[in-house]
Coordinates of C-alpha atoms and ligand atoms in Angstrom, one line a residue:
X1 CA 96.9 79.5 93.4
X2 CA 96.4 80.2 89.9
X3 CA 98.6 83.1 89.3
X4 CA 97.3 84.7 85.9
X5 CA 97.3 88.2 84.8
X6 CA 96.4 90.2 82.0
X7 CA 98.9 93.2 82.2
X8 CA 96.3 96.1 81.4
X9 CA 96.1 99.2 83.8
X10 CA 93.3 98.8 86.4
X11 CA 93.2 95.6 84.7
X12 CA 91.8 92.1 86.4
X13 CA 95.1 90.6 88.6
X14 CA 96.2 91.8 91.5
X15 CA 100.0 93.2 91.7
X16 CA 101.0 91.7 95.1
X17 CA 104.3 92.7 96.5
X18 CA 105.8 91.2 99.5
X19 CA 107.8 93.0 102.2
X20 CA 109.7 90.6 103.7
X21 CA 111.6 92.0 106.6
X22 CA 111.8 95.5 106.9
X23 CA 113.7 97.6 109.6
X24 CA 112.0 97.0 112.8
X25 CA 111.9 93.2 113.7
X26 CA 114.5 92.1 115.5
X27 CA 115.3 87.9 114.8
X28 CA 115.1 87.1 118.8
X29 CA 111.5 88.0 118.5
X30 CA 110.7 86.4 115.9
X31 CA 113.1 84.1 114.5
X32 CA 110.6 83.6 111.3
X33 CA 112.0 86.6 110.3
X34 CA 114.4 86.2 106.8
X35 CA 118.2 88.2 107.7
X36 CA 120.6 86.2 105.8
X37 CA 121.2 86.1 101.8
X38 CA 120.2 82.5 102.2
X39 CA 116.9 83.1 103.7
X40 CA 115.7 86.0 101.8
X41 CA 116.3 84.4 98.4
X42 CA 114.5 81.3 100.0
X43 CA 111.2 83.1 100.9
X44 CA 111.6 85.2 97.3
X45 CA 110.9 82.0 95.9
X46 CA 108.8 80.7 98.3
X47 CA 106.3 83.7 97.7
X48 CA 106.9 84.0 94.1
X49 CA 105.6 80.9 93.4
X50 CA 102.3 82.1 96.1
X51 CA 101.8 85.1 93.8
X52 CA 104.2 88.0 94.8
X53 CA 105.0 89.9 91.7
X54 CA 107.4 92.5 93.5
X55 CA 109.7 92.1 96.6
X56 CA 110.4 95.0 98.9
X57 CA 113.6 94.2 99.8
X58 CA 115.5 95.5 103.3
X59 CA 118.4 93.5 104.3
X60 CA 121.1 93.1 107.6
X61 CA 124.4 92.6 108.6
X62 CA 125.9 89.7 110.4
X63 CA 124.4 90.3 113.7
X64 CA 121.2 90.7 112.4
X65 CA 121.1 94.4 112.0
X66 CA 119.2 96.7 109.8
X67 CA 122.0 98.0 107.0
X68 CA 122.2 100.0 103.9
X69 CA 125.6 98.0 102.8
X70 CA 126.2 98.8 99.2
X71 CA 128.0 96.0 98.8
X72 CA 126.2 93.2 100.3
X73 CA 122.8 95.4 98.8
X74 CA 124.1 95.0 95.2
X75 CA 124.8 91.3 96.1
X76 CA 121.5 90.9 97.2
X77 CA 120.0 92.5 94.0
X78 CA 121.8 90.1 92.1
X79 CA 120.8 87.3 94.3
X80 CA 117.5 88.2 93.3
X81 CA 117.8 88.2 90.1
X82 CA 119.8 84.9 89.5
X83 CA 116.6 83.2 91.8
X84 CA 113.9 84.6 91.2
X85 CA 111.9 86.4 88.5
X86 CA 111.0 88.5 91.0
X87 CA 111.0 92.7 90.6
X88 CA 113.8 93.4 93.2
X89 CA 112.6 96.9 95.0
X90 CA 115.1 98.4 97.3
X91 CA 114.2 100.7 100.3
X92 CA 115.7 103.7 100.4
X93 CA 113.2 103.8 103.7
X94 CA 116.2 101.9 105.8
X95 CA 116.0 102.4 109.6
X96 CA 114.9 105.0 110.8
X97 CA 118.5 106.7 112.0
X98 CA 119.6 105.7 108.8
X99 CA 122.0 109.1 106.9
X100 CA 120.1 110.9 104.0
X101 CA 123.2 110.1 102.2
X102 CA 123.1 106.7 102.6
X103 CA 119.7 106.1 101.6
X104 CA 120.5 107.8 98.3
X105 CA 123.2 105.9 97.7
X106 CA 121.0 102.9 97.7
X107 CA 120.3 102.9 94.1
X108 CA 124.0 102.6 93.1
X109 CA 123.1 99.2 94.2
X110 CA 121.6 99.2 90.8
X111 CA 118.1 98.0 91.5
X112 CA 114.9 98.1 88.9
X113 CA 112.7 99.5 91.2
X114 CA 113.0 101.7 94.7
X115 CA 110.5 103.1 97.5
X116 CA 110.1 106.9 98.0
X117 CA 108.4 108.2 100.8
X118 CA 106.8 111.6 100.0
X119 CA 107.3 113.4 103.3
X120 CA 107.4 112.9 107.0
X121 CA 106.3 111.1 109.6
X122 CA 106.0 110.3 113.0
X123 CA 107.0 106.8 113.3
X124 CA 105.9 105.0 116.5
X125 CA 107.8 107.0 118.8
X126 CA 110.2 108.0 116.4
X127 CA 110.2 109.7 113.5
X128 CA 110.8 108.5 109.9
X129 CA 112.6 111.5 108.1
X130 CA 111.3 112.7 104.5
X131 CA 111.4 116.5 103.8
X132 CA 111.5 118.4 100.6
X133 CA 115.1 118.3 99.7
X134 CA 115.6 114.9 100.1
X135 CA 112.6 113.5 98.5
X136 CA 113.7 116.2 95.1
X137 CA 117.6 114.4 95.8
X138 CA 115.9 111.1 95.8
X139 CA 113.6 111.2 93.1
X140 CA 116.2 112.7 90.6
X141 CA 118.4 110.0 91.2
X142 CA 116.0 107.9 90.3
X143 CA 114.9 109.7 87.4
X144 CA 118.8 109.6 85.8
X145 CA 119.7 106.5 87.1
X146 CA 116.3 105.2 85.3
X147 CA 115.8 103.5 89.0
X148 CA 111.2 103.1 89.1
X149 CA 110.0 104.0 92.1
X150 CA 106.9 103.6 93.8
X151 CA 105.9 106.5 96.1
X152 CA 105.0 105.5 100.0
X153 CA 102.0 107.5 101.1
X154 CA 101.5 107.2 104.9
X155 CA 99.2 110.0 105.1
X156 CA 97.4 112.3 103.0
X157 CA 100.0 114.9 102.9
X158 CA 102.1 112.8 101.0
X159 CA 99.9 113.1 98.6
X160 CA 100.0 116.4 98.2
X161 CA 103.7 116.2 98.1
X162 CA 103.8 113.5 95.5
X163 CA 101.1 115.6 93.8
X164 CA 104.1 118.9 93.5
X165 CA 107.1 116.7 92.9
X166 CA 105.3 115.4 89.6
X167 CA 104.4 118.7 88.5
X168 CA 108.0 119.9 89.2
X169 CA 110.4 117.2 88.5
X170 CA 107.6 115.3 85.6
X171 CA 106.8 111.9 85.6
X172 CA 109.4 109.5 86.8
X173 CA 111.7 106.5 85.5
X174 CA 109.2 104.1 83.3
X175 CA 106.7 106.8 82.9
X176 CA 104.4 105.2 85.4
X177 CA 103.2 106.9 88.3
X178 CA 102.5 104.0 91.3
X179 CA 101.6 104.5 94.7
X180 CA 101.7 102.6 97.8
X181 CA 99.1 103.2 100.7
X182 CA 101.1 102.4 103.9
X183 CA 98.0 102.6 106.5
X184 CA 97.6 102.5 110.2
X185 CA 101.5 103.1 111.0
X186 CA 101.1 105.3 115.1
X187 CA 101.4 108.8 113.4
X188 CA 100.0 108.3 110.4
X189 CA 96.8 107.8 108.3
X190 CA 94.6 105.1 109.8
X191 CA 94.5 101.5 108.2
X192 CA 90.3 101.8 107.7
X193 CA 88.4 101.0 104.4
X194 CA 87.1 104.7 104.4
X195 CA 90.4 106.1 105.1
X196 CA 92.1 104.7 101.9
X197 CA 88.8 105.3 99.6
X198 CA 89.1 109.0 100.4
X199 CA 93.2 108.8 99.7
X200 CA 92.3 106.9 96.6
X201 CA 90.6 109.3 95.4
X202 CA 93.2 112.0 96.2
X203 CA 96.0 110.4 94.0
X204 CA 97.1 111.7 90.5
X205 CA 94.8 111.1 87.6
X206 CA 96.0 107.6 86.1
X207 CA 98.1 106.4 89.0
X208 CA 98.1 102.5 90.0
X209 CA 98.1 101.7 94.1
X210 CA 98.4 99.4 96.3
X211 CA 97.8 99.3 99.7
X212 CA 99.1 97.6 103.3
X213 CA 97.8 97.5 106.5
X214 CA 100.2 97.5 109.3
X215 CA 100.0 95.5 112.6
X216 CA 96.2 95.0 113.7
X217 CA 95.2 96.7 110.1
X218 CA 96.9 93.9 107.5
X219 CA 92.7 92.7 107.0
X220 CA 91.0 95.3 106.7
X221 CA 93.3 96.9 104.1
X222 CA 93.7 94.3 102.0
X223 CA 89.9 93.8 101.9
X224 CA 89.2 97.3 101.1
X225 CA 92.1 97.7 98.8
X226 CA 90.2 94.2 97.0
X227 CA 87.2 95.7 97.0
X228 CA 88.3 99.4 95.9
X229 CA 90.3 97.6 92.8
X230 CA 94.2 98.1 94.3
X231 CA 96.9 95.8 94.4
X232 CA 98.2 94.1 97.8
X233 CA 101.4 94.7 99.4
X234 CA 101.6 92.1 102.3
X235 CA 104.7 90.4 104.5
X236 CA 106.6 90.5 107.7
X237 CA 108.0 93.9 107.2
X238 CA 104.4 94.8 107.8
X239 CA 102.8 92.6 110.1
X240 CA 104.5 89.9 112.3
X241 CA 101.5 88.9 113.7
X242 CA 98.6 86.0 111.1
X243 CA 95.9 85.8 113.7
X244 CA 94.9 86.8 116.4
X245 CA 97.5 84.8 119.9
X246 CA 99.2 83.5 116.2
X247 CA 103.0 84.2 114.9
X248 CA 103.4 84.3 111.0
X249 CA 104.9 81.6 110.5
X250 CA 106.9 82.7 106.7
X251 CA 106.0 85.1 104.5
X252 CA 104.8 83.1 102.0
X253 CA 102.1 82.5 104.4
X254 CA 101.0 86.2 103.7
X255 CA 101.0 86.0 100.6
X256 CA 98.8 82.8 99.9
X257 CA 96.2 84.8 101.9
X258 CA 96.3 87.6 99.8
X259 CA 96.3 85.9 96.2
X260 CA 93.7 83.5 98.3
X261 CA 91.8 86.5 98.3
X262 CA 92.4 88.0 95.3
X263 CA 91.2 85.0 93.0
X264 CA 87.7 85.0 95.3
X265 CA 87.9 88.9 94.1
X266 CA 88.1 87.6 90.4
X267 CA 91.3 89.5 90.7
X268 CA 94.5 86.7 90.5
X269 CA 97.6 87.3 91.4
X270 CA 99.9 88.8 88.5
X271 CA 102.6 87.5 87.3
X272 CA 106.3 89.3 87.5
X273 CA 105.7 89.6 83.7
X274 CA 102.7 91.5 84.1
X275 CA 103.8 93.9 86.6
X276 CA 106.7 94.4 84.9
X277 CA 104.8 95.4 81.5
X278 CA 102.3 97.0 84.5
X279 CA 104.8 99.2 86.3
X280 CA 106.8 100.2 83.4
X281 CA 109.9 98.8 84.3
X282 CA 112.8 96.9 82.3
X283 CA 113.9 94.0 82.8
X284 CA 117.6 93.6 83.7
X285 CA 117.6 89.9 83.8
Ligands
KMH301 N1 111.9 101.3 108.2 C1 110.8 102.2 108.1 C2 111.6 104.0 109.2 C3 110.7 102.1 103.3 O1 111.3 100.7 103.0 O2 111.0 102.5 101.7 C4 110.4 103.2 106.7 C5 109.9 102.0 105.5 C6 109.9 102.5 104.1 O3 110.1 100.7 105.6
ZN302 ZN1 110.4 99.3 103.7

């Protein structure tokens, strides 16, 4: 798949983020899930070759359980930087069981970028907690350390909270606002075209955005995002089913599919360098 990319904001190229692991699926149930550092690095290289420019990272411990261990996170950032050109975005969401303290400490691993969820949301049978005080503390830390945040928006109220955050605390590190609409979580906004169009209309002026659909929402959200001029996030964090009855074989095939759809839409996959320029991410390699 051709990878190109004029870096102009809102321009023709499509930023593809891969979220390869997440914190929810179990390795025993999903053997293709990358859970070791070696598996993650291999996945990252394959996904870059397929058209990804950003990697959204959750890591696992030696038993393949989600962890925010700072030593492992630091090692992961270094390994991904050495082996790929991808922008390394660490998750500050972690798992629903992670404490605010540990989630704030993620930034000490020195990533290029991080996720920052703009509000609490029901998350299936669980609750993903992001109260205002935590959001502001995390945001202030991103600004102090120069880590570029990506604002994760699971529901419409999160867009209002993002606007308040920017108004009260100022612009993010890098100076540019980039959001990710996470659609189709049970408890968040649904993953359909009408909802996507409404959400995009409510974003702060000048913001760029990607979208991801969870599970069955994957393809409707992917096509709606391309049609509406947005960017894409795909990966096994968000879906482990490629087609009805057919498990995902690798993250790379999800990126390949996204890059093929973007190319068909005449908006080919953006290079990591072009993505750095669009997002205001310094090159730490
Ligand atoms: N694992 C979810 C509870 C993020 O990475 O910032 C939260 C999540 C969002 O995945
Ligand atoms: Zn995540």
